[in-house]
Amino acid sequence: MLSRTHQCGQLTKANVGDEVVLNGWVSVRRDLGGVVFIDLRDRSGIVQIVFNPEFSTDAHAVADKARTEYVMAVSGKVVERDPETVNANLKTGEIEVRITAAEILNAAKTPPFFIEDGIEVDESVRLKYRYLDLRRPEMQRTLILRSKAAKLFRDFLDDNGFVEIETPILTKSTPEGARDYLVPSRVHPGEFFALPQSPQIFKQLLMVAGMERYYQIARCFRDEDLRADRQPEFTQVDIETSFLSQDELLDMMEQLVVRLMKETAGAEIERPFQRITYADAMGKYGSDKPDLRFGLELVDVTDLVETSGVKVFADVAKKGGQVKALNAKGCATWSRKEIDDLLPFAARYGAKGLAWIQVKDGEWKGPIVKFFSEQEIASLKERLGAEEGDLLLFSADSKKVVADVLGNLRLKIGRDLGLIDDSKFKFAWVVDFPLLGYDEEAKRWVAEHHPFTRPKEEDVHYFDTDPGQIRAQAYDLVLNGYEVGGGSMRIYKREVQEKMFAALGFSKEEANDKFGFLLEAFDYGTPPHGGIAFGFDRLVMLITGRTNLRETIAFPKTASATDLLTDAPGEVSDKQLEDLSIRLALKAPAAK
Amino acid sequence: MLSRTHQCGQLTKANVGDEVVLNGWVSVRRDLGGVVFIDLRDRSGIVQIVFNPEFSTDAHAVADKARTEYVMAVSGKVVERDPETVNANLKTGEIEVRITAAEILNAAKTPPFFIEDGIEVDESVRLKYRYLDLRRPEMQRTLILRSKAAKLFRDFLDDNGFVEIETPILTKSTPEGARDYLVPSRVHPGEFFALPQSPQIFKQLLMVAGMERYYQIARCFRDEDLRADRQPEFTQVDIETSFLSQDELLDMMEQLVVRLMKETAGAEIERPFQRITYADAMGKYGSDKPDLRFGLELVDVTDLVETSGVKVFADVAKKGGQVKALNAKGCATWSRKEIDDLLPFAARYGAKGLAWIQVKDGEWKGPIVKFFSEQEIASLKERLGAEEGDLLLFSADSKKVVADVLGNLRLKIGRDLGLIDDSKFKFAWVVDFPLLGYDEEAKRWVAEHHPFTRPKEEDVHYFDTDPGQIRAQAYDLVLNGYEVGGGSMRIYKREVQEKMFAALGFSKEEANDKFGFLLEAFDYGTPPHGGIAFGFDRLVMLITGRTNLRETIAFPKTASATDLLTDAPGEVSDKQLEDLSIRLALKAPAAK
């Protein structure tokens, strides 16, 4: 076999005159009057190679047999193309290679789809033939960028004294949270390992172990019902530090993200990132992961409408709900139908109705206008900054429903009106998450993050009076409306941990049952610590402008958690089950 | 909390006069006449800090309460120690820090063992309290070196155009090889994922996918009965390339290993590495992973003894077995008891006896000497280089038993005689492994490596005549008697693959059943490719001079595949099993 000297996509005018050996796949083959032109493709790109019997009859005979996706080794001389045949769309378009020796390394059947960017093929076909799908340049670029992003994370963390430590994949089922994947133990019949949902416990133990700065690009597993942006196994950049404050950690992570975005997306991200409290994010954007590339903020008008004649507004206000509005600038021109079409969208998020006012021809128009006093209209006008041409949309309901409805309407209208600059990467930290949420069904407080999340010092006294008021030292990193990271400072003082367990209603025994060895570890000199985990798949998705996580993963699973390429999961032998001391317990199919 | 300015182990005379803030754990605390001296430890090392009421009564009062393994934040001034109190054993031994402010960040119970190097504590206690065990400097150094080694692998591979690609952990059970760990699927009742024994199939698919150079530091799983140097989950540096020959790949891997050893162990390794064929390794050292730090080679004397009066030698030679000898230089002085003590050792490897000859006082002595002719003694003397003072040890049996017996005796005697330089790293490639081995029980040929291993071109013709003669393009990297890496060039031509399957006795249907989608993939333009995997845990073990893999893994499992820290595996709830459509099938305990 000829030994490669250059990569296809590398050749430029600077190589003219060079004798080169190339390896690659036949992307396109054309025969023009007895001269064969092949676009030869390797990972680096494409170059045109020319087989003319005048250069070599042997090589020409080989080219004659070559077909699409055949693998070839060729050698020849780089020459400048005639000016009229220069291909400006190709990096190598100013040159071609005159082939004097060629070998077919392997033949290929005709692929089920074209090996090129932007194909329109059912995703299930692409997944079944993933090894061909990954040959397409856009998939190769994505995987190469993913590799580069991982390298950038590692280089930065290494430069900052972090130690990469692997934690177990075969570990123990955790008492709370999402469903675990289980692994039966052969050596210990009746017992099971669990695949980790995250290395959370181990990373905290590593802080107890004095490792001070830990990271790992870790595989995590959740046996949950899947959505477009979930995978049963996913990758997170898992980080934990000792002796840093929240501000010090977030500052360091910002530097990391800025470097990452510059090197992968060529984007200059300004520091410090905006920090927005959870309360403000929910209030202004109806979301704890707001898309901050545009305004269109939610405005609370509850106080202005609680005595108004709009009965639903007044009722909601009296019952402790909220009335909030969006001012869709310039949308007063929308037809009645266009406005009405918003309702089914809003209903998806729980809206029972959607009130609106058009500011048009110097007047306020719409079904509810007549129920407002002049004074009410004046104050709404002022608070909403309502001007000629605006469309005001109102939602009145519980705080949660109003946030969901207007938060999602805001995104839809922002997109429809072209307010969102897709070339922009807008990062922000959402901070001060509530520590506890009240579970109405179980009638008890539950941890919003996890039971080791550290409360803000100034809120600790609320444990005794008003646990719902306690803000956590917890933070999410949001990018363009997606959560791309999140973490918290952890509790390290025994007395705070006891208050937390008391608030969650755990007796000492229950706490020990659930978290035994971790609590024991905390007794041996636990440093102040905290950390963060970045959703690596999602980050790569956003950097590469994709909208589907599967595009960023070499061998992903479908929404029903199957691998169409290997056909996993699959049946196993009775012997295998017997070895594991389990048997199947299949339910009879349910009657339809 | 005071914000850290320096790490403990970092401070030297150059810092004298600096005001510093340190965080760390109390390693040792001594009260000398009202002045408290604490050795404060963090990941970087230890520094002595001094609390004198003259510097600060508040800080001194805090130090009074501090106990071993308490976590502290302190600030003070670096001063030079009095010459008579300089501690030459400590990097920071020329200075100490006079503390003017101190805070106890957390208290600690008394640990179950000392947090220092070289403790003699039952390993099960260390594993149960792994978070304390990992606080010991030697464990921290090992994990930090492991992290550095991973970084060096990645940097080298990245510099050489390799793309890091993650492959699935939830994948499909493979038809052959070691036992798989299985994961029941909730979504697909009765079906199972398997945890990968290696990313073998995926890395070959990535070559079909045109990724050309892939690597991954991959977690692999084998549900095998464990030994000291096995873990149910282990880490390998997994590498695959297209368009490189075996020599090109091995050459590149040598450069990688040389860099790794220089940066982690400070060792200068010479290139090229010795390459020894499998046949020579077995012949000279009785092992396919020879320790080449010393000689003491096995010598074949079958031809010299087949007609001798030593009946067992003559019989073995006639039956196609082997008679081989070791010349233990200078061991003629061993007592009869010392020599006899070798027999139980040899018996462990299958020896039924062990013949010996002492060359002593100008004579050949020993029970078998009288059965040799003078001519036979002369030729044995010449071939074995036997001189005054030597002890000759003979094994006569099948090729395999002789190799096992003398190979292991060689190691034992080498060690006993101090022939092995433990400071030396001796790498070598073992090449030309046999492609096929004959399974006497199943009466068929089986793949020694795997069914996609490429035969040497010049041996392909043996498929039709003598499959046992075919040498594979397969190679192992050995270091000081351990296999630390291995791999092969893969078959990429359909006609060779068909010959291989025919030799293994697979019909086309069987081959498709077993390897369906991979064979299908190979039809679409597979490049010539091959790869290697390094056993990362074992490599780190050898670099750090350890003899137990568990010392190199943060949270290892015991020989019975349990995690003593988290107590995994464990029982799970009936609800969890029901969700997975399985139930337990425990056997009644066997009668004793």
PDB file of N, CA, C and O in Angstrom, chain A residues 3-4 25 43 106 135 146 151 154-155 161 164 166-167 169 188 192 208 212 219 233 235 248 492 524-525 557 560 570 585, chain B residues 3-4 43 106 135 146 151 154-155 161 164 166-167 169-170 188 192 208 212 219 233 235 248 492 524-526 560 570 581:
ATOM      1  N   SER A   3       2.017   4.811   1.121  1.00  0.00           N
ATOM      2  CA  SER A   3       1.916   5.445   2.430  1.00  0.00           C
ATOM      3  C   SER A   3       1.590   6.929   2.268  1.00  0.00           C
ATOM      4  O   SER A   3       2.275   7.672   1.569  1.00  0.00           O
ATOM      5  N   ARG A   4       0.533   7.346   2.935  1.00  0.00           N
ATOM      6  CA  ARG A   4      -0.029   8.694   2.754  1.00  0.00           C
ATOM      7  C   ARG A   4       0.966   9.799   3.097  1.00  0.00           C
ATOM      8  O   ARG A   4       1.634   9.745   4.130  1.00  0.00           O
ATOM      9  N   TRP A  25     -11.939   8.327   0.168  1.00  0.00           N
ATOM     10  CA  TRP A  25     -13.126   7.723  -0.407  1.00  0.00           C
ATOM     11  C   TRP A  25     -13.540   8.486  -1.667  1.00  0.00           C
ATOM     12  O   TRP A  25     -13.404   9.710  -1.725  1.00  0.00           O
ATOM     13  N   ARG A  43     -11.041  12.842   5.949  1.00  0.00           N
ATOM     14  CA  ARG A  43     -11.618  13.593   7.065  1.00  0.00           C
ATOM     15  C   ARG A  43     -11.373  15.094   6.922  1.00  0.00           C
ATOM     16  O   ARG A  43     -12.132  15.905   7.429  1.00  0.00           O
ATOM     17  N   ASN A 106     -10.470  -0.834  -1.199  1.00  0.00           N
ATOM     18  CA  ASN A 106     -11.679  -1.587  -0.906  1.00  0.00           C
ATOM     19  C   ASN A 106     -12.833  -1.078  -1.767  1.00  0.00           C
ATOM     20  O   ASN A 106     -12.911   0.104  -2.088  1.00  0.00           O
ATOM     21  N   ARG A 135     -19.942   9.703   8.018  1.00  0.00           N
ATOM     22  CA  ARG A 135     -18.996  10.073   6.965  1.00  0.00           C
ATOM     23  C   ARG A 135     -19.312  11.453   6.397  1.00  0.00           C
ATOM     24  O   ARG A 135     -18.484  12.064   5.729  1.00  0.00           O
ATOM     25  N   ARG A 146     -16.694  18.493  19.036  1.00  0.00           N
ATOM     26  CA  ARG A 146     -16.968  17.935  20.363  1.00  0.00           C
ATOM     27  C   ARG A 146     -15.663  17.513  21.043  1.00  0.00           C
ATOM     28  O   ARG A 146     -15.450  17.777  22.230  1.00  0.00           O
ATOM     29  N   LYS A 151     -11.364  18.767  24.992  1.00  0.00           N
ATOM     30  CA  LYS A 151      -9.949  19.107  25.218  1.00  0.00           C
ATOM     31  C   LYS A 151      -9.816  20.488  25.877  1.00  0.00           C
ATOM     32  O   LYS A 151      -8.997  20.673  26.791  1.00  0.00           O
ATOM     33  N   ARG A 154     -10.698  20.256  29.486  1.00  0.00           N
ATOM     34  CA  ARG A 154      -9.644  19.587  30.246  1.00  0.00           C
ATOM     35  C   ARG A 154      -8.428  20.472  30.407  1.00  0.00           C
ATOM     36  O   ARG A 154      -7.835  20.543  31.472  1.00  0.00           O
ATOM     37  N   ASP A 155      -8.025  21.139  29.318  1.00  0.00           N
ATOM     38  CA  ASP A 155      -6.833  21.989  29.406  1.00  0.00           C
ATOM     39  C   ASP A 155      -7.031  23.088  30.436  1.00  0.00           C
ATOM     40  O   ASP A 155      -6.160  23.358  31.258  1.00  0.00           O
ATOM     41  N   GLY A 161      -5.410  23.492  38.249  1.00  0.00           N
ATOM     42  CA  GLY A 161      -5.161  22.629  39.392  1.00  0.00           C
ATOM     43  C   GLY A 161      -6.231  21.580  39.655  1.00  0.00           C
ATOM     44  O   GLY A 161      -6.271  21.004  40.737  1.00  0.00           O
ATOM     45  N   GLU A 164      -8.298  15.103  37.285  1.00  0.00           N
ATOM     46  CA  GLU A 164      -9.332  14.274  36.665  1.00  0.00           C
ATOM     47  C   GLU A 164      -9.378  12.938  37.393  1.00  0.00           C
ATOM     48  O   GLU A 164      -8.364  12.238  37.465  1.00  0.00           O
ATOM     49  N   GLU A 166     -11.670   9.333  37.912  1.00  0.00           N
ATOM     50  CA  GLU A 166     -12.788   8.506  37.460  1.00  0.00           C
ATOM     51  C   GLU A 166     -13.537   7.940  38.661  1.00  0.00           C
ATOM     52  O   GLU A 166     -12.915   7.468  39.603  1.00  0.00           O
ATOM     53  N   THR A 167     -14.829   7.978  38.597  1.00  0.00           N
ATOM     54  CA  THR A 167     -15.658   7.424  39.669  1.00  0.00           C
ATOM     55  C   THR A 167     -16.433   6.228  39.109  1.00  0.00           C
ATOM     56  O   THR A 167     -16.562   6.096  37.890  1.00  0.00           O
ATOM     57  N   ILE A 169     -18.898   3.373  37.656  1.00  0.00           N
ATOM     58  CA  ILE A 169     -20.125   3.256  36.860  1.00  0.00           C
ATOM     59  C   ILE A 169     -21.029   2.208  37.503  1.00  0.00           C
ATOM     60  O   ILE A 169     -22.241   2.327  37.487  1.00  0.00           O
ATOM     61  N   HIS A 188     -23.284 -11.823  43.750  1.00  0.00           N
ATOM     62  CA  HIS A 188     -24.144 -11.615  44.919  1.00  0.00           C
ATOM     63  C   HIS A 188     -25.603 -11.725  44.484  1.00  0.00           C
ATOM     64  O   HIS A 188     -26.254 -10.710  44.232  1.00  0.00           O
ATOM     65  N   PHE A 192     -28.047  -5.817  43.260  1.00  0.00           N
ATOM     66  CA  PHE A 192     -27.933  -5.063  42.015  1.00  0.00           C
ATOM     67  C   PHE A 192     -26.986  -3.885  42.184  1.00  0.00           C
ATOM     68  O   PHE A 192     -26.966  -3.236  43.236  1.00  0.00           O
ATOM     69  N   VAL A 208     -14.116  15.506  50.692  1.00  0.00           N
ATOM     70  CA  VAL A 208     -13.775  15.018  52.034  1.00  0.00           C
ATOM     71  C   VAL A 208     -12.371  14.408  51.995  1.00  0.00           C
ATOM     72  O   VAL A 208     -11.593  14.534  52.947  1.00  0.00           O
ATOM     73  N   GLU A 212      -9.502  18.519  46.788  1.00  0.00           N
ATOM     74  CA  GLU A 212      -9.614  19.973  46.597  1.00  0.00           C
ATOM     75  C   GLU A 212     -10.214  20.419  45.263  1.00  0.00           C
ATOM     76  O   GLU A 212     -11.103  21.253  45.238  1.00  0.00           O
ATOM     77  N   ARG A 219     -19.894   9.943  32.186  1.00  0.00           N
ATOM     78  CA  ARG A 219     -21.122   9.400  31.616  1.00  0.00           C
ATOM     79  C   ARG A 219     -22.139   9.225  32.738  1.00  0.00           C
ATOM     80  O   ARG A 219     -21.813   8.695  33.806  1.00  0.00           O
ATOM     81  N   GLU A 233     -28.201   7.734  28.228  1.00  0.00           N
ATOM     82  CA  GLU A 233     -26.863   8.008  28.751  1.00  0.00           C
ATOM     83  C   GLU A 233     -26.411   9.339  28.168  1.00  0.00           C
ATOM     84  O   GLU A 233     -26.615   9.628  27.002  1.00  0.00           O
ATOM     85  N   THR A 235     -23.521  12.911  28.813  1.00  0.00           N
ATOM     86  CA  THR A 235     -22.186  13.254  29.292  1.00  0.00           C
ATOM     87  C   THR A 235     -22.226  14.588  30.006  1.00  0.00           C
ATOM     88  O   THR A 235     -22.808  15.538  29.497  1.00  0.00           O
ATOM     89  N   GLU A 248     -16.219  33.030  43.658  1.00  0.00           N
ATOM     90  CA  GLU A 248     -14.920  32.620  43.106  1.00  0.00           C
ATOM     91  C   GLU A 248     -15.090  31.485  42.087  1.00  0.00           C
ATOM     92  O   GLU A 248     -14.454  31.483  41.033  1.00  0.00           O
ATOM     93  N   TYR A 492     -21.625  21.888  54.689  1.00  0.00           N
ATOM     94  CA  TYR A 492     -20.521  21.138  55.287  1.00  0.00           C
ATOM     95  C   TYR A 492     -20.547  21.187  56.803  1.00  0.00           C
ATOM     96  O   TYR A 492     -19.760  20.509  57.444  1.00  0.00           O
ATOM     97  N   TYR A 524     -15.692  13.613  59.361  1.00  0.00           N
ATOM     98  CA  TYR A 524     -14.237  13.500  59.495  1.00  0.00           C
ATOM     99  C   TYR A 524     -13.477  14.697  58.935  1.00  0.00           C
ATOM    100  O   TYR A 524     -12.408  14.538  58.376  1.00  0.00           O
ATOM    101  N   GLY A 525     -14.041  15.901  59.058  1.00  0.00           N
ATOM    102  CA  GLY A 525     -13.284  17.059  58.600  1.00  0.00           C
ATOM    103  C   GLY A 525     -13.570  17.395  57.154  1.00  0.00           C
ATOM    104  O   GLY A 525     -12.702  17.287  56.291  1.00  0.00           O
ATOM    105  N   LYS A 557     -29.155   7.076  21.075  1.00  0.00           N
ATOM    106  CA  LYS A 557     -30.328   6.217  21.118  1.00  0.00           C
ATOM    107  C   LYS A 557     -31.558   7.028  20.714  1.00  0.00           C
ATOM    108  O   LYS A 557     -31.575   8.244  20.809  1.00  0.00           O
ATOM    109  N   SER A 560     -37.169   6.107  22.073  1.00  0.00           N
ATOM    110  CA  SER A 560     -37.610   4.944  22.841  1.00  0.00           C
ATOM    111  C   SER A 560     -36.415   4.140  23.346  1.00  0.00           C
ATOM    112  O   SER A 560     -36.514   2.935  23.602  1.00  0.00           O
ATOM    113  N   GLY A 570     -31.486  -6.098  23.498  1.00  0.00           N
ATOM    114  CA  GLY A 570     -31.897  -7.309  22.807  1.00  0.00           C
ATOM    115  C   GLY A 570     -32.136  -8.439  23.794  1.00  0.00           C
ATOM    116  O   GLY A 570     -31.907  -8.280  24.997  1.00  0.00           O
ATOM    117  N   ALA A 585     -40.282 -11.507  34.062  1.00  0.00           N
ATOM    118  CA  ALA A 585     -41.640 -11.453  34.614  1.00  0.00           C
ATOM    119  C   ALA A 585     -42.441 -10.546  33.696  1.00  0.00           C
ATOM    120  O   ALA A 585     -42.748  -9.409  34.036  1.00  0.00           O
TER     121      ALA A 585
ATOM    122  N   SER B   3      -9.923  34.025  52.347  1.00  0.00           N
ATOM    123  CA  SER B   3      -9.727  33.472  51.011  1.00  0.00           C
ATOM    124  C   SER B   3      -8.262  33.091  50.811  1.00  0.00           C
ATOM    125  O   SER B   3      -7.354  33.904  51.005  1.00  0.00           O
ATOM    126  N   ARG B   4      -8.051  31.848  50.420  1.00  0.00           N
ATOM    127  CA  ARG B   4      -6.712  31.275  50.346  1.00  0.00           C
ATOM    128  C   ARG B   4      -5.803  32.026  49.381  1.00  0.00           C
ATOM    129  O   ARG B   4      -6.185  32.328  48.254  1.00  0.00           O
ATOM    130  N   ARG B  43      -3.496  19.530  49.650  1.00  0.00           N
ATOM    131  CA  ARG B  43      -3.103  18.594  48.592  1.00  0.00           C
ATOM    132  C   ARG B  43      -1.635  18.762  48.203  1.00  0.00           C
ATOM    133  O   ARG B  43      -0.994  17.830  47.735  1.00  0.00           O
ATOM    134  N   ASN B 106     -14.236  23.300  60.104  1.00  0.00           N
ATOM    135  CA  ASN B 106     -15.015  22.124  60.448  1.00  0.00           C
ATOM    136  C   ASN B 106     -14.239  21.256  61.421  1.00  0.00           C
ATOM    137  O   ASN B 106     -13.006  21.190  61.351  1.00  0.00           O
ATOM    138  N   ARG B 135      -6.894  10.701  51.569  1.00  0.00           N
ATOM    139  CA  ARG B 135      -6.232  11.894  52.101  1.00  0.00           C
ATOM    140  C   ARG B 135      -4.737  11.667  52.297  1.00  0.00           C
ATOM    141  O   ARG B 135      -3.982  12.608  52.454  1.00  0.00           O
ATOM    142  N   ARG B 146      -2.084   9.768  37.953  1.00  0.00           N
ATOM    143  CA  ARG B 146      -3.031   9.133  37.012  1.00  0.00           C
ATOM    144  C   ARG B 146      -3.678  10.195  36.121  1.00  0.00           C
ATOM    145  O   ARG B 146      -3.795  10.031  34.903  1.00  0.00           O
ATOM    146  N   LYS B 151      -3.819  12.980  30.817  1.00  0.00           N
ATOM    147  CA  LYS B 151      -3.606  14.227  30.074  1.00  0.00           C
ATOM    148  C   LYS B 151      -2.511  14.048  29.024  1.00  0.00           C
ATOM    149  O   LYS B 151      -2.635  14.531  27.889  1.00  0.00           O
ATOM    150  N   ARG B 154      -3.842  12.126  26.123  1.00  0.00           N
ATOM    151  CA  ARG B 154      -4.749  12.955  25.321  1.00  0.00           C
ATOM    152  C   ARG B 154      -3.990  14.002  24.524  1.00  0.00           C
ATOM    153  O   ARG B 154      -4.283  14.239  23.355  1.00  0.00           O
ATOM    154  N   ASP B 155      -3.012  14.650  25.164  1.00  0.00           N
ATOM    155  CA  ASP B 155      -2.272  15.692  24.459  1.00  0.00           C
ATOM    156  C   ASP B 155      -1.540  15.111  23.255  1.00  0.00           C
ATOM    157  O   ASP B 155      -1.577  15.671  22.158  1.00  0.00           O
ATOM    158  N   GLY B 161      -3.645  14.216  15.598  1.00  0.00           N
ATOM    159  CA  GLY B 161      -4.838  14.167  14.765  1.00  0.00           C
ATOM    160  C   GLY B 161      -5.885  13.159  15.184  1.00  0.00           C
ATOM    161  O   GLY B 161      -6.783  12.836  14.399  1.00  0.00           O
ATOM    162  N   GLU B 164     -11.238  12.418  19.943  1.00  0.00           N
ATOM    163  CA  GLU B 164     -11.798  11.681  21.088  1.00  0.00           C
ATOM    164  C   GLU B 164     -13.299  11.520  20.850  1.00  0.00           C
ATOM    165  O   GLU B 164     -14.014  12.508  20.689  1.00  0.00           O
ATOM    166  N   GLU B 166     -16.819   9.448  22.201  1.00  0.00           N
ATOM    167  CA  GLU B 166     -17.431   8.591  23.211  1.00  0.00           C
ATOM    168  C   GLU B 166     -18.342   7.569  22.540  1.00  0.00           C
ATOM    169  O   GLU B 166     -19.104   7.896  21.650  1.00  0.00           O
ATOM    170  N   THR B 167     -18.244   6.336  23.001  1.00  0.00           N
ATOM    171  CA  THR B 167     -19.092   5.263  22.469  1.00  0.00           C
ATOM    172  C   THR B 167     -20.028   4.788  23.583  1.00  0.00           C
ATOM    173  O   THR B 167     -19.784   5.067  24.755  1.00  0.00           O
ATOM    174  N   ILE B 169     -22.214   3.118  26.527  1.00  0.00           N
ATOM    175  CA  ILE B 169     -22.036   2.196  27.661  1.00  0.00           C
ATOM    176  C   ILE B 169     -23.220   1.215  27.682  1.00  0.00           C
ATOM    177  O   ILE B 169     -23.061   0.064  28.062  1.00  0.00           O
ATOM    178  N   LEU B 170     -24.374   1.707  27.284  1.00  0.00           N
ATOM    179  CA  LEU B 170     -25.540   0.826  27.166  1.00  0.00           C
ATOM    180  C   LEU B 170     -25.539   0.277  25.749  1.00  0.00           C
ATOM    181  O   LEU B 170     -25.943   0.958  24.811  1.00  0.00           O
ATOM    182  N   HIS B 188     -38.442  -1.803  27.056  1.00  0.00           N
ATOM    183  CA  HIS B 188     -38.574  -2.992  26.219  1.00  0.00           C
ATOM    184  C   HIS B 188     -38.506  -4.241  27.091  1.00  0.00           C
ATOM    185  O   HIS B 188     -37.434  -4.859  27.212  1.00  0.00           O
ATOM    186  N   PHE B 192     -32.443  -6.616  27.136  1.00  0.00           N
ATOM    187  CA  PHE B 192     -31.341  -6.188  27.994  1.00  0.00           C
ATOM    188  C   PHE B 192     -30.299  -5.419  27.194  1.00  0.00           C
ATOM    189  O   PHE B 192     -30.018  -5.763  26.050  1.00  0.00           O
ATOM    190  N   VAL B 208     -14.912   2.764   9.610  1.00  0.00           N
ATOM    191  CA  VAL B 208     -15.802   2.705   8.444  1.00  0.00           C
ATOM    192  C   VAL B 208     -16.414   4.097   8.214  1.00  0.00           C
ATOM    193  O   VAL B 208     -16.624   4.529   7.088  1.00  0.00           O
ATOM    194  N   GLU B 212     -10.961   8.112  10.716  1.00  0.00           N
ATOM    195  CA  GLU B 212      -9.516   7.940  10.478  1.00  0.00           C
ATOM    196  C   GLU B 212      -8.658   7.753  11.728  1.00  0.00           C
ATOM    197  O   GLU B 212      -7.835   6.853  11.782  1.00  0.00           O
ATOM    198  N   ARG B 219     -14.239   3.334  29.756  1.00  0.00           N
ATOM    199  CA  ARG B 219     -14.540   2.386  30.816  1.00  0.00           C
ATOM    200  C   ARG B 219     -15.031   1.095  30.177  1.00  0.00           C
ATOM    201  O   ARG B 219     -15.877   1.127  29.269  1.00  0.00           O
ATOM    202  N   GLU B 233     -14.869  -3.163  36.595  1.00  0.00           N
ATOM    203  CA  GLU B 233     -14.801  -2.076  35.615  1.00  0.00           C
ATOM    204  C   GLU B 233     -13.371  -1.573  35.589  1.00  0.00           C
ATOM    205  O   GLU B 233     -12.730  -1.436  36.612  1.00  0.00           O
ATOM    206  N   THR B 235     -10.260   0.699  33.012  1.00  0.00           N
ATOM    207  CA  THR B 235     -10.129   1.802  32.058  1.00  0.00           C
ATOM    208  C   THR B 235      -9.077   1.457  31.022  1.00  0.00           C
ATOM    209  O   THR B 235      -7.993   1.002  31.377  1.00  0.00           O
ATOM    210  N   GLU B 248       3.986   1.579  11.240  1.00  0.00           N
ATOM    211  CA  GLU B 248       3.735   3.017  11.449  1.00  0.00           C
ATOM    212  C   GLU B 248       3.004   3.249  12.767  1.00  0.00           C
ATOM    213  O   GLU B 248       3.297   4.192  13.503  1.00  0.00           O
ATOM    214  N   TYR B 492      -9.921  -6.064   6.440  1.00  0.00           N
ATOM    215  CA  TYR B 492     -10.850  -5.136   5.779  1.00  0.00           C
ATOM    216  C   TYR B 492     -11.276  -5.642   4.406  1.00  0.00           C
ATOM    217  O   TYR B 492     -12.131  -5.049   3.768  1.00  0.00           O
ATOM    218  N   TYR B 524     -19.414  -1.241   2.904  1.00  0.00           N
ATOM    219  CA  TYR B 524     -19.603   0.102   2.349  1.00  0.00           C
ATOM    220  C   TYR B 524     -18.318   0.923   2.233  1.00  0.00           C
ATOM    221  O   TYR B 524     -18.324   2.129   2.415  1.00  0.00           O
ATOM    222  N   GLY B 525     -17.195   0.252   1.971  1.00  0.00           N
ATOM    223  CA  GLY B 525     -15.974   1.032   1.783  1.00  0.00           C
ATOM    224  C   GLY B 525     -15.187   1.158   3.066  1.00  0.00           C
ATOM    225  O   GLY B 525     -15.044   2.260   3.596  1.00  0.00           O
ATOM    226  N   THR B 526     -14.682   0.018   3.542  1.00  0.00           N
ATOM    227  CA  THR B 526     -13.923   0.004   4.794  1.00  0.00           C
ATOM    228  C   THR B 526     -12.449   0.245   4.518  1.00  0.00           C
ATOM    229  O   THR B 526     -11.852  -0.466   3.703  1.00  0.00           O
ATOM    230  N   SER B 560     -14.247  -9.675  45.449  1.00  0.00           N
ATOM    231  CA  SER B 560     -15.580 -10.242  45.254  1.00  0.00           C
ATOM    232  C   SER B 560     -16.545  -9.207  44.665  1.00  0.00           C
ATOM    233  O   SER B 560     -17.761  -9.290  44.833  1.00  0.00           O
ATOM    234  N   GLY B 570     -26.451  -3.815  46.103  1.00  0.00           N
ATOM    235  CA  GLY B 570     -27.374  -3.911  47.217  1.00  0.00           C
ATOM    236  C   GLY B 570     -28.743  -4.359  46.737  1.00  0.00           C
ATOM    237  O   GLY B 570     -28.972  -4.531  45.528  1.00  0.00           O
ATOM    238  N   SER B 581     -39.680  -5.637  34.665  1.00  0.00           N
ATOM    239  CA  SER B 581     -40.221  -6.929  34.208  1.00  0.00           C
ATOM    240  C   SER B 581     -39.279  -8.085  34.495  1.00  0.00           C
ATOM    241  O   SER B 581     -39.086  -8.969  33.657  1.00  0.00           O
TER     242      SER B 581
END
